[in-house]
Short mmCIF file of C-alpha atoms in Angstrom, two decimals:
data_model
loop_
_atom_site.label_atom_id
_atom_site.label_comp_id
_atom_site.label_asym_id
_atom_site.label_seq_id
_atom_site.Cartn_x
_atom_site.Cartn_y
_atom_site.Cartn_z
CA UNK H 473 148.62 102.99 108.80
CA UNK H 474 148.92 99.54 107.68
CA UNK H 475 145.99 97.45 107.68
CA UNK H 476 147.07 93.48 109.00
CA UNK H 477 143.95 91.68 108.87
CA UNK H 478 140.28 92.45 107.23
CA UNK H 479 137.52 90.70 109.55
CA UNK H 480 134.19 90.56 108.39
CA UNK H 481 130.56 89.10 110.32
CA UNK H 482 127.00 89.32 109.73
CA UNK H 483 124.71 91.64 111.66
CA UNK H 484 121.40 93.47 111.38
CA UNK H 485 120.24 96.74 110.71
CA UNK H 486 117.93 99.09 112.49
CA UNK H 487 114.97 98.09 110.20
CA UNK H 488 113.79 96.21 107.61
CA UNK H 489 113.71 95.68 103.44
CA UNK H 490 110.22 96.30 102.32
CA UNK H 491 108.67 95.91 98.65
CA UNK H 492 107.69 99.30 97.80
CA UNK H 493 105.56 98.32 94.88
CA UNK H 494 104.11 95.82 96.69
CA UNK H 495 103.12 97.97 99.39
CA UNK H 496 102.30 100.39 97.11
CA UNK H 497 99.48 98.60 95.42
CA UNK H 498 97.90 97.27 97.99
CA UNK H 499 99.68 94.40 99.84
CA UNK H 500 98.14 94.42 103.12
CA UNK H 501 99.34 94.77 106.23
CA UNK H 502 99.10 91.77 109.11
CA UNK H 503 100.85 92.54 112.22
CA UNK H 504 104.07 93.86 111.63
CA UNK H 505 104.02 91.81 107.83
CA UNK H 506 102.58 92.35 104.46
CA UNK H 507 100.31 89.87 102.94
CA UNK H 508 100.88 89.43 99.32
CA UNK H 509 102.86 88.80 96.45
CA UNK H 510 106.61 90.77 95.94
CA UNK H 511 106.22 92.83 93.09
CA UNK H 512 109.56 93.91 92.87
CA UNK H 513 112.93 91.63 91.94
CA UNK H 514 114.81 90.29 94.83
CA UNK H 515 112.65 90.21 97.18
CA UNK H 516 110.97 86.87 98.54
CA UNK H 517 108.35 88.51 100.56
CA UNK H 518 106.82 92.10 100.79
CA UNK H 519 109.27 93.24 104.44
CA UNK H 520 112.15 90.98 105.13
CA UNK H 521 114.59 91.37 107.68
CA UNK H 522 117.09 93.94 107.16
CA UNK H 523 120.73 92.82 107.28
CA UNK H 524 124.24 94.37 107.32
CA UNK H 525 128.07 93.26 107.25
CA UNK H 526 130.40 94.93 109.40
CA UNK H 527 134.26 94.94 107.61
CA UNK H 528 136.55 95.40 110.06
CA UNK H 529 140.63 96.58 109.61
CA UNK H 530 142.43 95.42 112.21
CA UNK H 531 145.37 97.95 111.92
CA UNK H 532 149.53 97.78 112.50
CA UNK H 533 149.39 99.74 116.33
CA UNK H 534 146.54 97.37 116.99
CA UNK H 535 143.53 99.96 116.84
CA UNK H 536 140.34 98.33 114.87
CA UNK H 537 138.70 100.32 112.48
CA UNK H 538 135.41 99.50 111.01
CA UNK H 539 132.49 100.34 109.23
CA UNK H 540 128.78 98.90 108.35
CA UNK H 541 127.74 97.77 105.12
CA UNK H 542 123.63 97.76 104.49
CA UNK H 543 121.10 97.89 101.84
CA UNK H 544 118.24 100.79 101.66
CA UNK H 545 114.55 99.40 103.14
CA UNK H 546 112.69 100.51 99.66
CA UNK H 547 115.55 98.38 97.76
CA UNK H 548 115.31 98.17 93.78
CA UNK H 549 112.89 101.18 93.92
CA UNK H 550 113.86 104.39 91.96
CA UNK H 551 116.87 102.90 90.19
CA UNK H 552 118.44 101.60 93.16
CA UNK H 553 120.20 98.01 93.40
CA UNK H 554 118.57 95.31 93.97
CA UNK H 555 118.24 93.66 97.57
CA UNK H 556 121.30 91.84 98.79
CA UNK H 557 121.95 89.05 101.83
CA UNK H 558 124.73 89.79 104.21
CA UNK H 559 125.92 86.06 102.65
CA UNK H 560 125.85 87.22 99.24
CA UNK H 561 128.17 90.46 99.95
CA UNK H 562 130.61 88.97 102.25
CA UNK H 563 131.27 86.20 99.53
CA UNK H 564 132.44 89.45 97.35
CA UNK H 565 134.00 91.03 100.79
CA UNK H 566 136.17 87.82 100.77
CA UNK H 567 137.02 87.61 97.47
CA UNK H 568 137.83 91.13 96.24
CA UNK H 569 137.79 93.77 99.61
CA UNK H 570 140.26 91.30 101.59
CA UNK H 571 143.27 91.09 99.20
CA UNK H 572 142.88 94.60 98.18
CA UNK H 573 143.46 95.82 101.44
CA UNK H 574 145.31 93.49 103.84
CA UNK H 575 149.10 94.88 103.77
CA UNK H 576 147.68 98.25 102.64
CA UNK H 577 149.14 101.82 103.61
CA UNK H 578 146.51 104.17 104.36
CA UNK H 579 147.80 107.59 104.82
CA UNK H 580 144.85 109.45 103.47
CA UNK H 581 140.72 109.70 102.99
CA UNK H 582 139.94 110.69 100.04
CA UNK H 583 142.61 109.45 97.58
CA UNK H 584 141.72 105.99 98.94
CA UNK H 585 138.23 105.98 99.23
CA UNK H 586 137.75 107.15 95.64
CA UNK H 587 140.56 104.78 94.20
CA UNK H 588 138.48 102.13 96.22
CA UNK H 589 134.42 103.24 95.14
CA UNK H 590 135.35 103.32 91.10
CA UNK H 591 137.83 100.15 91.08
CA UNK H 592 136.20 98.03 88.76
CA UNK H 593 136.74 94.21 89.54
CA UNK H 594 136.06 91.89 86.94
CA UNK H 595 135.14 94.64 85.17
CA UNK H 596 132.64 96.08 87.26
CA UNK H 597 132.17 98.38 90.31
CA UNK H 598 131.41 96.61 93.78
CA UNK H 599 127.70 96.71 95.16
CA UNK H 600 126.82 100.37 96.76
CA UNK H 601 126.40 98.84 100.33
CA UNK H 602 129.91 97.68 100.02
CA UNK H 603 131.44 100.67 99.09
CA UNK H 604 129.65 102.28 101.91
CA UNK H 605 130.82 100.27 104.56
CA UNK H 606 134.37 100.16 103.21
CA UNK H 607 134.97 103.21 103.15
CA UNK H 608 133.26 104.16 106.68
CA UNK H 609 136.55 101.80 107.74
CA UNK H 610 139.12 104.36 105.63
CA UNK H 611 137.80 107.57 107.17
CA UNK H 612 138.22 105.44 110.67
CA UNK H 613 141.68 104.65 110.25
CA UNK H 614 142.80 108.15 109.12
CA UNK H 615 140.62 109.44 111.95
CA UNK H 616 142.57 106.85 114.52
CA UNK H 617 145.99 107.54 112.95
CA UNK H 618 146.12 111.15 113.29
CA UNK H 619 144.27 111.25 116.44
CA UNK H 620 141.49 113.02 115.15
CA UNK H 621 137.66 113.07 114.76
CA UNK H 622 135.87 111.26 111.81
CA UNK H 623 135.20 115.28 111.13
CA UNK H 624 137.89 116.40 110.83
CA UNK H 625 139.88 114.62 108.40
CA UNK H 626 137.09 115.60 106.13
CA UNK H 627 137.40 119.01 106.71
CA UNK H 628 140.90 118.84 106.54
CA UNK H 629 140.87 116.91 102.85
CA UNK H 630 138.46 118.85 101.68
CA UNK H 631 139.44 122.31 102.55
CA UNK H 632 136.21 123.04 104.74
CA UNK H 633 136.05 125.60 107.46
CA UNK H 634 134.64 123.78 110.50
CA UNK H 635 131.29 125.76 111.41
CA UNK H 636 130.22 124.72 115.19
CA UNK H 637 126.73 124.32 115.03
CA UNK H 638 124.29 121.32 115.10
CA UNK H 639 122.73 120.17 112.27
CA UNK H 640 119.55 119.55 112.65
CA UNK H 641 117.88 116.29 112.74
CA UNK H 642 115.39 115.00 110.61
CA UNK H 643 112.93 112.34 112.53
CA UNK H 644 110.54 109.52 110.74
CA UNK H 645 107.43 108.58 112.04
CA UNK H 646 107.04 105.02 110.56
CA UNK H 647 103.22 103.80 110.53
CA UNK H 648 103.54 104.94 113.92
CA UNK H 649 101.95 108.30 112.84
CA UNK H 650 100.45 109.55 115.65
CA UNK H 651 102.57 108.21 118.98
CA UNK H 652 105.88 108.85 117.01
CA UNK H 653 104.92 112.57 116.37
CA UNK H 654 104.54 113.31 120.29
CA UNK H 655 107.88 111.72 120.66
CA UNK H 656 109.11 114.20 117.92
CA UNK H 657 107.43 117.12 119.84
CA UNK H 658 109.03 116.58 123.24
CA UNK H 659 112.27 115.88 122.13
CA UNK H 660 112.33 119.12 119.81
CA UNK H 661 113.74 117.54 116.40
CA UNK H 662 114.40 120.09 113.84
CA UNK H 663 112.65 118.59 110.85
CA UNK H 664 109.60 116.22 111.10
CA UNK H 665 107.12 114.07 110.96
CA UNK H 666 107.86 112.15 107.52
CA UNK H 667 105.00 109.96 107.68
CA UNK H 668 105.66 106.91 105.25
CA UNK H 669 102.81 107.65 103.56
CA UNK H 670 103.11 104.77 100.99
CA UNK H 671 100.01 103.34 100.11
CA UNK H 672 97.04 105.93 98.27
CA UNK H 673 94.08 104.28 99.65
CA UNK H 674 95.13 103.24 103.30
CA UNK H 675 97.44 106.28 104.20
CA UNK H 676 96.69 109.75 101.95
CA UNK H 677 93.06 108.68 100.92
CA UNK H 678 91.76 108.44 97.24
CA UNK H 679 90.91 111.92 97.34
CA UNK H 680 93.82 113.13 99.79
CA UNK H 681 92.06 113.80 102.94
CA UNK H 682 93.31 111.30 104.89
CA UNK H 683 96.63 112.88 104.23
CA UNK H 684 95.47 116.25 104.66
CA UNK H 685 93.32 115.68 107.63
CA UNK H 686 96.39 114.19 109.62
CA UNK H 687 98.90 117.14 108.41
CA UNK H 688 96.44 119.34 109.98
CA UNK H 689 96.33 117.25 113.04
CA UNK H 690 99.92 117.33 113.28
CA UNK H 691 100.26 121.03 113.21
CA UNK H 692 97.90 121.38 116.01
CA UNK H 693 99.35 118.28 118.26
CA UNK H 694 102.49 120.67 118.32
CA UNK H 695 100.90 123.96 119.25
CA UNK H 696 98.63 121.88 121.82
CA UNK H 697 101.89 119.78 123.56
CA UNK H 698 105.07 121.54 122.37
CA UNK H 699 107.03 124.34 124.06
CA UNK H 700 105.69 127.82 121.85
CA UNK H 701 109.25 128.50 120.79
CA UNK H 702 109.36 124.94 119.32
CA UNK H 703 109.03 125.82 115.58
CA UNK H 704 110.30 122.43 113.39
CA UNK H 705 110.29 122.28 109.52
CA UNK H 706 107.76 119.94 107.90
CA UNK H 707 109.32 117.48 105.93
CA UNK H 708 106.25 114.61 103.96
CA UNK H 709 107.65 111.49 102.21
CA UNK H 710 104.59 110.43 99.92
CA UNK H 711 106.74 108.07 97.65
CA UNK H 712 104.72 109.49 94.47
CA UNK H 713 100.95 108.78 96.31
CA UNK H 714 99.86 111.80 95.26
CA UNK H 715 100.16 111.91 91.60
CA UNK H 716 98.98 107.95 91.94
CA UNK H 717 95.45 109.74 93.72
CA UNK H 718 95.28 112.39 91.07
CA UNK H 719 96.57 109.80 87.81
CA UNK H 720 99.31 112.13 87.69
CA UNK H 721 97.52 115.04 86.90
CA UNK H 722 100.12 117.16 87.51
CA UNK H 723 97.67 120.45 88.31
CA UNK H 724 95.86 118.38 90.74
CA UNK H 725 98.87 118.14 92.22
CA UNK H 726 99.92 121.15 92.55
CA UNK H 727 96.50 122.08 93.83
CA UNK H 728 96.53 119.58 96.69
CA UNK H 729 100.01 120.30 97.36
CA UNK H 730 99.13 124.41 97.91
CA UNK H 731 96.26 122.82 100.21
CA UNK H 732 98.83 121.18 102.22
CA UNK H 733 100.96 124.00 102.77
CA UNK H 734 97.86 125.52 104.03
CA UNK H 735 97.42 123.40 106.48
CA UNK H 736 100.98 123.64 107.77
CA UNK H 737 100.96 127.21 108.42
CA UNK H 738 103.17 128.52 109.60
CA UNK H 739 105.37 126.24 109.65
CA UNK H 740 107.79 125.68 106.68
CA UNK H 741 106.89 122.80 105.23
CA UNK H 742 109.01 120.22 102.34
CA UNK H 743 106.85 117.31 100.39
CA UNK H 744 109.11 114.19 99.20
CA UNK H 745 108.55 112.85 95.89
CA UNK H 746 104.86 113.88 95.29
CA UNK H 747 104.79 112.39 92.04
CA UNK H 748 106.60 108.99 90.74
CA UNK H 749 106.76 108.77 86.90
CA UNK H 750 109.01 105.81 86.82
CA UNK H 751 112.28 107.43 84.66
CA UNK H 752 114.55 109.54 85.53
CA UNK H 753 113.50 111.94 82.44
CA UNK H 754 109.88 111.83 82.94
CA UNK H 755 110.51 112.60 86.63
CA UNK H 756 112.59 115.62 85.99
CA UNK H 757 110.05 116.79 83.86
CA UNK H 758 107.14 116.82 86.10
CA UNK H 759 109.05 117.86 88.68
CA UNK H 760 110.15 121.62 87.41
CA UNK H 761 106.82 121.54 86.39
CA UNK H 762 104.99 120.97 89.96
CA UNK H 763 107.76 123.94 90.70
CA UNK H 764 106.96 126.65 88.09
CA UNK H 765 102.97 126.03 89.05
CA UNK H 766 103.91 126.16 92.95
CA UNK H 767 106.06 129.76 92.13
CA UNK H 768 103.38 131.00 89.52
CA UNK H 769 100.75 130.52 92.35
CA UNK H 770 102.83 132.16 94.93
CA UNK H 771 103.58 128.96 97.06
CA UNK H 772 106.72 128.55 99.37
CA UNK H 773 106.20 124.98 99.92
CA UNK H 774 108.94 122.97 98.62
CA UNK H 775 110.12 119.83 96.82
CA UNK H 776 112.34 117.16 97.28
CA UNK H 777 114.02 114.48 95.31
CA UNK H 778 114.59 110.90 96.07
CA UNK H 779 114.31 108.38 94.25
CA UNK H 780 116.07 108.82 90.67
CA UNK H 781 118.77 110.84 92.54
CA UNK H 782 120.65 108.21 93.52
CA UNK H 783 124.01 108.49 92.67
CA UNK H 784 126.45 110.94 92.84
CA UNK H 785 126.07 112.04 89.16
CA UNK H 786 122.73 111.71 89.34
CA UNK H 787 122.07 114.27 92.02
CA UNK H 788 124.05 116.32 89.64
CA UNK H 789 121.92 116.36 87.40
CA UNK H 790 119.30 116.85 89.19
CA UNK H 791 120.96 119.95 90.79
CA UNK H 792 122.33 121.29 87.52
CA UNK H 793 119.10 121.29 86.26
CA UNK H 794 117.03 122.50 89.53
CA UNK H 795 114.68 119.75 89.14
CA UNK H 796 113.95 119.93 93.14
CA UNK H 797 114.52 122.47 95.99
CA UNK H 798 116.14 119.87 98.30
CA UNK H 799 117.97 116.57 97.15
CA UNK H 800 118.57 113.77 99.83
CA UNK H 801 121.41 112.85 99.71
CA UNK H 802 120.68 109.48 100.31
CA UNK H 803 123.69 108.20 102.26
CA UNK H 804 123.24 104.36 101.72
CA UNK H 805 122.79 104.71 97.50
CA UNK H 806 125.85 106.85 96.90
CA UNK H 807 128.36 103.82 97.86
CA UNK H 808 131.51 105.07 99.02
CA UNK H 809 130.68 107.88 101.82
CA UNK H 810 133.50 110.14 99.77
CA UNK H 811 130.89 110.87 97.46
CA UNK H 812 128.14 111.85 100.27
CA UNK H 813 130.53 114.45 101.20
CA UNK H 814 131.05 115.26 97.47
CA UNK H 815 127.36 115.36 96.74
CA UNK H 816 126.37 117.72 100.09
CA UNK H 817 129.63 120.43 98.38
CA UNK H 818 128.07 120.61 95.40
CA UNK H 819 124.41 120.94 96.58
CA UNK H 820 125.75 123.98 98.42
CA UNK H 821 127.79 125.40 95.99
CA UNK H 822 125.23 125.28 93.51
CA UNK H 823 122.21 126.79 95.37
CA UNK H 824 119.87 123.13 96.27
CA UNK H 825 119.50 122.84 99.41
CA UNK H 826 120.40 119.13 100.80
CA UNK H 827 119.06 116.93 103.44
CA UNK H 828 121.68 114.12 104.29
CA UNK H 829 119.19 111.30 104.60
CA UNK H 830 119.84 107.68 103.85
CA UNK H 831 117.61 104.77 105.38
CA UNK H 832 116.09 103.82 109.20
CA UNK H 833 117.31 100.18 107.25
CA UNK H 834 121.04 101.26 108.48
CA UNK H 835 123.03 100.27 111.54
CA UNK H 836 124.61 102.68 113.97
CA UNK H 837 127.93 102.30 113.09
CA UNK H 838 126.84 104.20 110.00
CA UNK H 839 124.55 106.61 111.32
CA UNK H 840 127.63 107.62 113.61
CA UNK H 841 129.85 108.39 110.60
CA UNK H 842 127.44 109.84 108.59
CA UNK H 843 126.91 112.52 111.62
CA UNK H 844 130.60 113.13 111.13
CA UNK H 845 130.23 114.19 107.54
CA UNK H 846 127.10 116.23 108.63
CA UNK H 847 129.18 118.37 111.21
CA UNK H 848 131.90 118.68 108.31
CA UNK H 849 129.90 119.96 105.74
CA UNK H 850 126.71 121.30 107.32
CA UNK H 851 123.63 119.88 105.06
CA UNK H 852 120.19 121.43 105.70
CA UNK H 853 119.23 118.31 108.11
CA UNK H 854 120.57 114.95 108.91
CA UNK H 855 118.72 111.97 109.37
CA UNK H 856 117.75 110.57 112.80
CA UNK H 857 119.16 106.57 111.56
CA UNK H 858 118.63 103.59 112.14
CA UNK H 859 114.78 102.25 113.09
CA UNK H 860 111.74 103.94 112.83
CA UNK H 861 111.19 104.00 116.83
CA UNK H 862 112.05 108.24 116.55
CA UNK H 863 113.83 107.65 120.39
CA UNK H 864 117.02 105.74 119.24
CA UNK H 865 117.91 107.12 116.08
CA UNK H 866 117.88 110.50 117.05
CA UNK H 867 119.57 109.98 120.38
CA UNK H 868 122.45 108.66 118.82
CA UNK H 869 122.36 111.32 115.95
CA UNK H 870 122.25 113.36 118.50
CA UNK H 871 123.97 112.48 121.00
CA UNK H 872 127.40 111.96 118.74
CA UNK H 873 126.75 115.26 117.30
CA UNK H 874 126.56 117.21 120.61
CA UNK H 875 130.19 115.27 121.46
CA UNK H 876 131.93 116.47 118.38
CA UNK H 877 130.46 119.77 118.73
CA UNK H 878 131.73 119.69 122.51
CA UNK H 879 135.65 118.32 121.19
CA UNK H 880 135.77 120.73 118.15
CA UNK H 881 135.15 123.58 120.41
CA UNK H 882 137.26 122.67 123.54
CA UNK H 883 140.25 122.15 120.30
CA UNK H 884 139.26 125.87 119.18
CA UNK H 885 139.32 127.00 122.24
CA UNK H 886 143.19 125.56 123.31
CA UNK H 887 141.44 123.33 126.22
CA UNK H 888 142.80 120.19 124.64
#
């Protein structure tokens, strides 16, 4: 399919860019706003608006494919790229995406979304959030070409035996910790709450009972409201707050995290990046530590990797050297979506378990796809994306999920 004509606009994404470091040492919050001074490069206040750039091939038969290029809220954090405006990236859209592929023939996925992601121009690789949204376009066009779902091209190109069951959906509270977990409840999402627990003194308490107090509070708010057979995994994002409470200590860690999985019971229960230790080394290291102290004490709580497994070779790594229990696979950092399929294989293959995450700071174009690659290649849990309001993300997770599972079947079945 020949693309004729690359369109690209400004738009906005389900959330917003925050400051992490600002946030996490104390930048206050006012309103929806942080006072206080950025602490991290790029940004010109603690939250700014999010934005996006939707790229758009207008193809030969006069079908429009398109995807959504956006950055990650906790930009620069973990190793990640630094923030970018919509303005700045469709200047490089213009100058570099448009020639390369107005006039081209896209037959296939894979061969030209990886030929695309590791170009270098001018001697370099294009921003992540670029090669994201480009290549959401390329697995459009094949999709629209061949008449197919988003779904199956991927399984097709990458040899995948289409398993018809959901995936199920990981929800995020926001600060919204308390209203946003009924939500969670009554809709039934597989994995919850999250809890942005960000800031040590505000959110998880200098000593951790803050944290602890409201873990135990959510474990009760779903016996008290939720249908008995409603039985979701625990997943807790503390963005390293724990080892900042405990001056990475790492035994005090691993002795608050066994009283959190206490307080879970019996639910299974995951805890995001409980420790931060700024490089990628030091956090590998303290990781497979917290691990062999969690086995050696009998625990079956669980650990996940963020931030420093970024990339596609980083997650890797991390998997090679079983650093975590669960990477995220975090959709937005991995630029071209080829290697979010790539990364989710090899997690598999290799015994990690992997949540397909990404950031509520996306748009829906790209939540859609990425539930396409999550049907494909059947991660642990997907994210409910864009926004932090729990109701729209994981409707339209959801809801695009339950209509490829309903398409793929009817197709297996000879209806269609």
């Amino acid at each position: 399919m020949i693309v004729k004509k690359v369109l690209c606009t400004e738009g906005l994404t389900g959330f917003y860019m925050d400051d992490k470091e600002a946030i996490k040492e104390g930048a206050k919050p006012d309103g929806f706003i942080y006072r206080g001074e950025p602490k991290t490069p790029g940004f010109k206040t603690v939250r700014q608006s999010g934005q996006a750039v939707s790229v758009m091939f207008v193809l030969e038969n006069g079908d429009i494919a398109y995807g959504d290029c956006a950055v990650a809220q906790y930009a620069a954090s973990g190793g990640r790229e630094v923030p970018n405006t919509a303005q700045a990236l469709i200047k490089i859209i213009n100058k570099e995406v448009i020639p390369y592929f107005e006039g081209k023939n896209i037959k296939e996925f894979k061969k030209t979304a990886e030929e695309f992601d590791r170009k270098l121009f001018d001697g370099v690789r294009l921003p992540a959030p670029i090669r994201y949204g480009v290549t959401q376009a390329i697995l459009e066009t094949v999709a629209k070409e061949q008449h197919i779902t988003m779904t199956e091209v991927i399984a097709n190109e990458y040899g995948i035996e289409l398993e018809l069951k959901p995936v199920r959906i990981n929800a995020q509270s926001g600060d919204e910790r308390y209203t946003n977990v009924d939500k969670m409840i009554l809709k039934e999402v597989g994995m919850m709450p999250h809890g942005l627990i960000n800031n040590v003194e505000d959110k998880l308490g200098k000593d951790g009972k803050k944290f602890l107090d409201w873990v135990k509070w959510v474990k009760n708010r779903i016996q008290d409201i939720g249908d008995p057979n409603y039985k979701p995994v625990m997943r807790y994002d503390v963005y390293g707050c724990m080892g900042k409470a405990f001056n990475n200590d790492l035994d005090k860690v691993v002795e608050y995290l066994i009283e959190v999985e206490k307080a879970c019971q019996p639910y299974e229960v995951f805890v995001e990046m409980p420790i931060d230790l700024k490089s990628n080394e030091e956090q590998l290291k303290g990781m497979k530590y917290l691990r062999k102290k969690l086995d050696e004490a009998g625990s079956k709580l669980k650990l996940i990797i963020d931030e420093y497994a970024n990339t596609y070779e980083e997650i890797v790594q991390w998997v090679d050297a079983k650093g975590a229990d669960m990477v995220q696979v975090k959709t937005i950092d991995l630029g071209g979506i080829n290697n979010i399929v790539e990364a989710v294989l090899y997690c598999k293959k290799n015994g990690v378990l992997a949540y397909q995450g990404g950031t509520c700071n996306e748009t829906d174009k790209s939540a859609l796809v990425c539930v396409n690659l999550a049907v494909a290649t059947q991660p642990f849990a997907m994210a409910g994306k864009p926004g932090m309001g729990v109701d729209e993300g994981v409707m339209i997770v959801n809801n695009e999920q339950q209509r490829l599972l309903a398409i793929l079947k009817a197709k297996k079945e000879g209806l269609i």
